[in-house]
XYZ file of C-alpha atoms in Angstrom:
298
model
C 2.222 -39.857 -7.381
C 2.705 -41.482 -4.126
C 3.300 -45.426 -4.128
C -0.044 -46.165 -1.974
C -1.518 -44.290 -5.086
C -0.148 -46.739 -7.546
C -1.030 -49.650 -5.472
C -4.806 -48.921 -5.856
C -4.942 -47.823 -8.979
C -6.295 -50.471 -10.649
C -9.261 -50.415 -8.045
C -9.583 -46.443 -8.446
C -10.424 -47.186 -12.547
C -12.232 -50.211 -12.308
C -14.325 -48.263 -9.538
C -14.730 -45.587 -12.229
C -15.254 -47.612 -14.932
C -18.321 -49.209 -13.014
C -19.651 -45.306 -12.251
C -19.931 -44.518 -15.714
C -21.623 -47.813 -16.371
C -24.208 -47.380 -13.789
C -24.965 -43.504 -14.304
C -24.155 -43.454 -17.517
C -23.794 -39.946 -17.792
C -24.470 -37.363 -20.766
C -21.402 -34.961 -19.460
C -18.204 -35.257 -17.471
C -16.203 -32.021 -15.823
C -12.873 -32.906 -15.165
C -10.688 -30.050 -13.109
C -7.368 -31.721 -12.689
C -4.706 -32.741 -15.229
C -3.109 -35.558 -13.074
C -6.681 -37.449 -12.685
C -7.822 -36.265 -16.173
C -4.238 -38.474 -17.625
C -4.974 -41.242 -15.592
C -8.693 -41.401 -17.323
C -7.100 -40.796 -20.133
C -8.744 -44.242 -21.825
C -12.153 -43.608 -20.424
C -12.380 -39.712 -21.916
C -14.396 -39.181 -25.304
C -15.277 -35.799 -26.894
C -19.159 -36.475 -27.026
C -19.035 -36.381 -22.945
C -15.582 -35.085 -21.811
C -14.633 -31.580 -20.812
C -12.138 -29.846 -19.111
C -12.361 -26.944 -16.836
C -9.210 -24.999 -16.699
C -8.751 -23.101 -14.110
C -4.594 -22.437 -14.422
C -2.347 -21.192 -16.791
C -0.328 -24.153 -18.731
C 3.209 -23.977 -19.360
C 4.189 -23.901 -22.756
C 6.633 -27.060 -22.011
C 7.532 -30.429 -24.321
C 5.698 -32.327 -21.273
C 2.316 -30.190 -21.248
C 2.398 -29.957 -25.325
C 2.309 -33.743 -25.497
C -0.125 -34.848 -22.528
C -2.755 -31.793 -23.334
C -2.725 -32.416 -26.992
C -3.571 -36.148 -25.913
C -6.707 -34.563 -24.019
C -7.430 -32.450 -27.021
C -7.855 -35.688 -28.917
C -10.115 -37.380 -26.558
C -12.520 -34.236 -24.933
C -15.114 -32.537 -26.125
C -13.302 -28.986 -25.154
C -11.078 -27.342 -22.613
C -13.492 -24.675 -20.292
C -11.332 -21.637 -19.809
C -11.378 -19.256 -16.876
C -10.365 -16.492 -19.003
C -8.793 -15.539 -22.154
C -5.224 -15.561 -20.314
C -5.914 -18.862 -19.343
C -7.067 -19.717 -23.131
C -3.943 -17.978 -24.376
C -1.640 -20.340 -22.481
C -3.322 -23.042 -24.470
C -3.117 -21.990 -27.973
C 0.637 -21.621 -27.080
C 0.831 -25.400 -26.589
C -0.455 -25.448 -30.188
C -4.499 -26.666 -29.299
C -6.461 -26.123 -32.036
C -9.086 -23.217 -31.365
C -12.393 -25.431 -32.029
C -11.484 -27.147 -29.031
C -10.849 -24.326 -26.470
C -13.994 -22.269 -24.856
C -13.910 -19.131 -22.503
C -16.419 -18.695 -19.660
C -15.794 -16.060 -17.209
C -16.443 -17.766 -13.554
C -19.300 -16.097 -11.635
C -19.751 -15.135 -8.332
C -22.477 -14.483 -5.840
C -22.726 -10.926 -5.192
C -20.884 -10.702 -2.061
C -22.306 -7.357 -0.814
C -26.241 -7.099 -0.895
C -26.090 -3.587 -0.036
C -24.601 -1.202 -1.366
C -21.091 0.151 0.645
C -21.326 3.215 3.284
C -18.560 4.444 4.294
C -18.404 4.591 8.088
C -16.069 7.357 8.501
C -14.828 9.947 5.978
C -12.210 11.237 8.025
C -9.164 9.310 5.752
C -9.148 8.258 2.449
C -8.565 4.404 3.062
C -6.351 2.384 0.429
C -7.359 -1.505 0.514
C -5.400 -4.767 -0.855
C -7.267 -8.173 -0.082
C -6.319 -11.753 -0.176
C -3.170 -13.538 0.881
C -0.321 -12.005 2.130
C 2.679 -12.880 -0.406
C 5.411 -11.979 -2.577
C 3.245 -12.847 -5.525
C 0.689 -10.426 -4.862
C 2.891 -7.132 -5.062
C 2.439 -5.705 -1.189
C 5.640 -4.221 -1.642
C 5.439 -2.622 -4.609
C 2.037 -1.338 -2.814
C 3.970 0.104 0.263
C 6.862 1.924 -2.194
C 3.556 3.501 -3.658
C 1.962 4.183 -0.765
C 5.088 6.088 0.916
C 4.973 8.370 -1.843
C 0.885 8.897 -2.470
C 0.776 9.683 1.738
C 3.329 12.697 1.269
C 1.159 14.461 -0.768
C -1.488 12.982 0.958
C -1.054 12.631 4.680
C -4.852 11.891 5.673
C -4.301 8.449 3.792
C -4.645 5.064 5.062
C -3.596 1.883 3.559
C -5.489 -1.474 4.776
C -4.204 -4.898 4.313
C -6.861 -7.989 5.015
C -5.761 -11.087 4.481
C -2.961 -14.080 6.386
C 0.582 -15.435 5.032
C 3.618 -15.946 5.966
C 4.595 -14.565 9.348
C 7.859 -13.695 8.235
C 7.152 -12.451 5.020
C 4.606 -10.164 7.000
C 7.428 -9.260 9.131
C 9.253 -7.980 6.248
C 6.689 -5.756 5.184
C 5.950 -4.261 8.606
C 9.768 -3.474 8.627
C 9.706 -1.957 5.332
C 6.519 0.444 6.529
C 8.963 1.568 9.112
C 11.408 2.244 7.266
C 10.053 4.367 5.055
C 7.652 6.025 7.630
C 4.323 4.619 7.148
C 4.176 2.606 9.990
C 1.631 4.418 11.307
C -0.951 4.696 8.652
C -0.598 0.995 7.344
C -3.349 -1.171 9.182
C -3.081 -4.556 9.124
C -6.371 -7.088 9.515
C -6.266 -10.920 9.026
C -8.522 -12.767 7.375
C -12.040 -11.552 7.116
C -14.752 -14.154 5.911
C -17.368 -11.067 5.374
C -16.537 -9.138 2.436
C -19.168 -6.073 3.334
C -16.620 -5.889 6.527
C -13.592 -5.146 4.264
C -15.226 -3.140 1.329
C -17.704 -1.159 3.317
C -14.630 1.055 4.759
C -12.744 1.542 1.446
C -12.770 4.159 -0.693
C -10.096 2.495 -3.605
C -9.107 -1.112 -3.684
C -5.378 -2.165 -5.550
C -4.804 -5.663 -6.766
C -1.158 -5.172 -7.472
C -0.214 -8.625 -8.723
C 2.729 -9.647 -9.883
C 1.660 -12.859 -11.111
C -0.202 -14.643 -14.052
C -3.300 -15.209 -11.682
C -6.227 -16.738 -14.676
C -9.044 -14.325 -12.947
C -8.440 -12.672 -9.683
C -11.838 -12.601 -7.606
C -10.764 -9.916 -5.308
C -10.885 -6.979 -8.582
C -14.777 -8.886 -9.210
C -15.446 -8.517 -5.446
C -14.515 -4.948 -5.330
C -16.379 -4.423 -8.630
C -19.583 -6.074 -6.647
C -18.772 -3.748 -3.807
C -19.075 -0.542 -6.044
C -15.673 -0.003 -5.548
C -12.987 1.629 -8.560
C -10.186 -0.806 -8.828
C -6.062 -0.060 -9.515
C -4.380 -3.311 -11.274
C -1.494 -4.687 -12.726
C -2.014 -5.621 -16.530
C -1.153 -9.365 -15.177
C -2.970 -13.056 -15.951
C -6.650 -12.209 -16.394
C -7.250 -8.731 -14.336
C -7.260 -7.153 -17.851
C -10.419 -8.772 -18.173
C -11.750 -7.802 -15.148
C -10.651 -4.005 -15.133
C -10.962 -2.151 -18.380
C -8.556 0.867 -18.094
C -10.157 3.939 -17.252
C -13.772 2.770 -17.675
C -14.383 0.372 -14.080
C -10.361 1.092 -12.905
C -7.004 1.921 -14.613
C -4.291 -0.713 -15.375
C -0.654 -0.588 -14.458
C 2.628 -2.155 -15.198
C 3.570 -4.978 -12.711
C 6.273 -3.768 -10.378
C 6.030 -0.196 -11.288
C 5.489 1.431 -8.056
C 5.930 5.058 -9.632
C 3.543 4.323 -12.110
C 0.768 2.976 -9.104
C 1.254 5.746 -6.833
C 0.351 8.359 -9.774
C -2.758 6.317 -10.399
C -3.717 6.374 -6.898
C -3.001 10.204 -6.559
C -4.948 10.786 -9.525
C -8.208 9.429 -7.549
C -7.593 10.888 -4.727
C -7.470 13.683 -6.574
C -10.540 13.561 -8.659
C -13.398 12.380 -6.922
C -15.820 12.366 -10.094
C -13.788 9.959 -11.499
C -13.531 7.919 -8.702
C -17.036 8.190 -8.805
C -17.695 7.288 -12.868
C -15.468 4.008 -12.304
C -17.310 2.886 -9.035
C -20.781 3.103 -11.028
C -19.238 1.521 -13.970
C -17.440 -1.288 -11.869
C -20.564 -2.132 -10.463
C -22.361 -2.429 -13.294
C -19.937 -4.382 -15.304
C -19.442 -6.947 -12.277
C -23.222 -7.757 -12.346
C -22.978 -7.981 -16.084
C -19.480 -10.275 -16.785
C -19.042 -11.720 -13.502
C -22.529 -12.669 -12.176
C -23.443 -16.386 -11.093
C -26.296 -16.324 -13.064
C -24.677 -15.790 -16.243
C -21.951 -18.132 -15.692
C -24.494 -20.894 -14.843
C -26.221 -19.686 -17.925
C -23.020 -19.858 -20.502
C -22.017 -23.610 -18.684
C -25.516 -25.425 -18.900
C -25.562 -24.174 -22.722
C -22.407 -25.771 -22.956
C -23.255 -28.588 -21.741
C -25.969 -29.105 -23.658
C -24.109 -29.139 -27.012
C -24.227 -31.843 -29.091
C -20.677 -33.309 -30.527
């Protein structure tokens, strides 16, 4: 908290106290812990909620100020079960912690075509970082494109230059310069899934619900992930993807080989990955689930 912060404080709550007065409203979303504890006074559990959107630590500090908002909202709003798990660690009793999936628009109104058959083309989207496993994607990768030299491996997304340089280094290195294609950021998702044939979220950290495995789900696409944060929620092992270990890239480049190799199961995931993105992961529900929500009584 910055000094110029502190210094208008006082106007910030007396500003908010005279919102609430004139509105008056039946429901509050709050979606940030540092504003939420300076409301702290103003929340009560017949209006208050909280939408968590990040894992907690399980931390004296965090135990004490979220089992203050416990006392004063109506609920916390989970992202996903990981998220809700990081909660019940701190000790919050279960009546006061809710799960709803976030929805997305589908971002692909048609269904993907594949504009040229001619390699079978390996996709990770979304920043470029350490986090995200890339390199346990290109140890994979240098072994899945000996056995199988017509494949390509795509990576969309921007980060650090120098962590990029690293990678493209590393693709040299092992001699996969060649068939590693690198793209920066493309706002169009049709652009990025319409030329895949397999995309890999090979996280390496507790993200609550990564929207790149629903995207590719949207996109028809079978999805390869890391049993990390929330993707277990998103990709149910060998019925829309398979799951991996985090940091296993032995382990990844046998699940990619293996749908390379069998294109009916490729085939049986995409279908089902559709279908259970529309399902889970659609707006529609998700507006449904909240509104209910928010219409409960205390």
């Amino acid at each position: 908290m910055t000094a110029e912060q502190i210094w208008h404080l006082p106007d910030l709550l007396w500003g908010y106290a005279r919102v609430l007065r004139i509105l008056n409203p039946r429901k509050v979303v709050h979606t940030n812990w540092h504003h939420a504890l300076l409301l702290l006074r103003f929340l009560r559990p017949d209006r208050d909620l909280y939408w968590l959107h990040e894992f907690v630590p399980d931390l004296p500090q965090y135990r004490r100020v979220f089992g203050w908002f416990a006392e004063r909202l109506h609920c916390f709003v989970c992202v996903s079960q990981a998220v809700a798990s990081s909660l019940r660690e701190l000790g919050i009793d279960e009546t006061k912690i809710r799960v709803i999936h976030n929805g997305i628009t589908n971002p692909v109104s048609t269904a993907p075509t594949r504009q040229d058959a001619a390699a079978f083309r390996i996709g990770i989207v979304g920043q470029v970082g350490a986090w995200k496993g890339h390199e346990d994607l290109l140890d994979a990768f240098a072994v899945v494109h000996q056995k199988h030299p017509s494949s390509e491996l795509h990576v969309f997304g921007n980060g650090d230059a120098t962590y990029r340089r690293e990678l493209e280094r590393k693709s040299v290195e092992s001699g996969i310069a060649n068939f590693v294609k690198w793209h920066e950021f493309i706002s169009d998702r049709r652009d990025i899934y319409s030329n895949l044939d397999l995309c890999v979220v090979p996280s390496r950290s507790q993200d609550p619900l990564p929207t790149t495995a629903i995207e590719a789900g949207f996109s028809g696409l079978p999805v390869i992930a890391t049993r990390r944060g929330g993707l277990p929620e998103v990709i149910e092992h060998e019925t829309n993807g398979l799951l991996v270990e985090a940091r296993r890239s032995a382990e990844l480049a046998d699940a990619i080989c293996r749908l390379i190799q069998d294109p009916q199961l490729r085939q049986r995931l995409a279908t089902n990955a559709k279908q259970c993105a529309r399902e889970r992961f659609g707006s529609e529900r998700f507006l449904k689930e909240f509104i209910e929500l928010l219409e409960e009584e205390e």
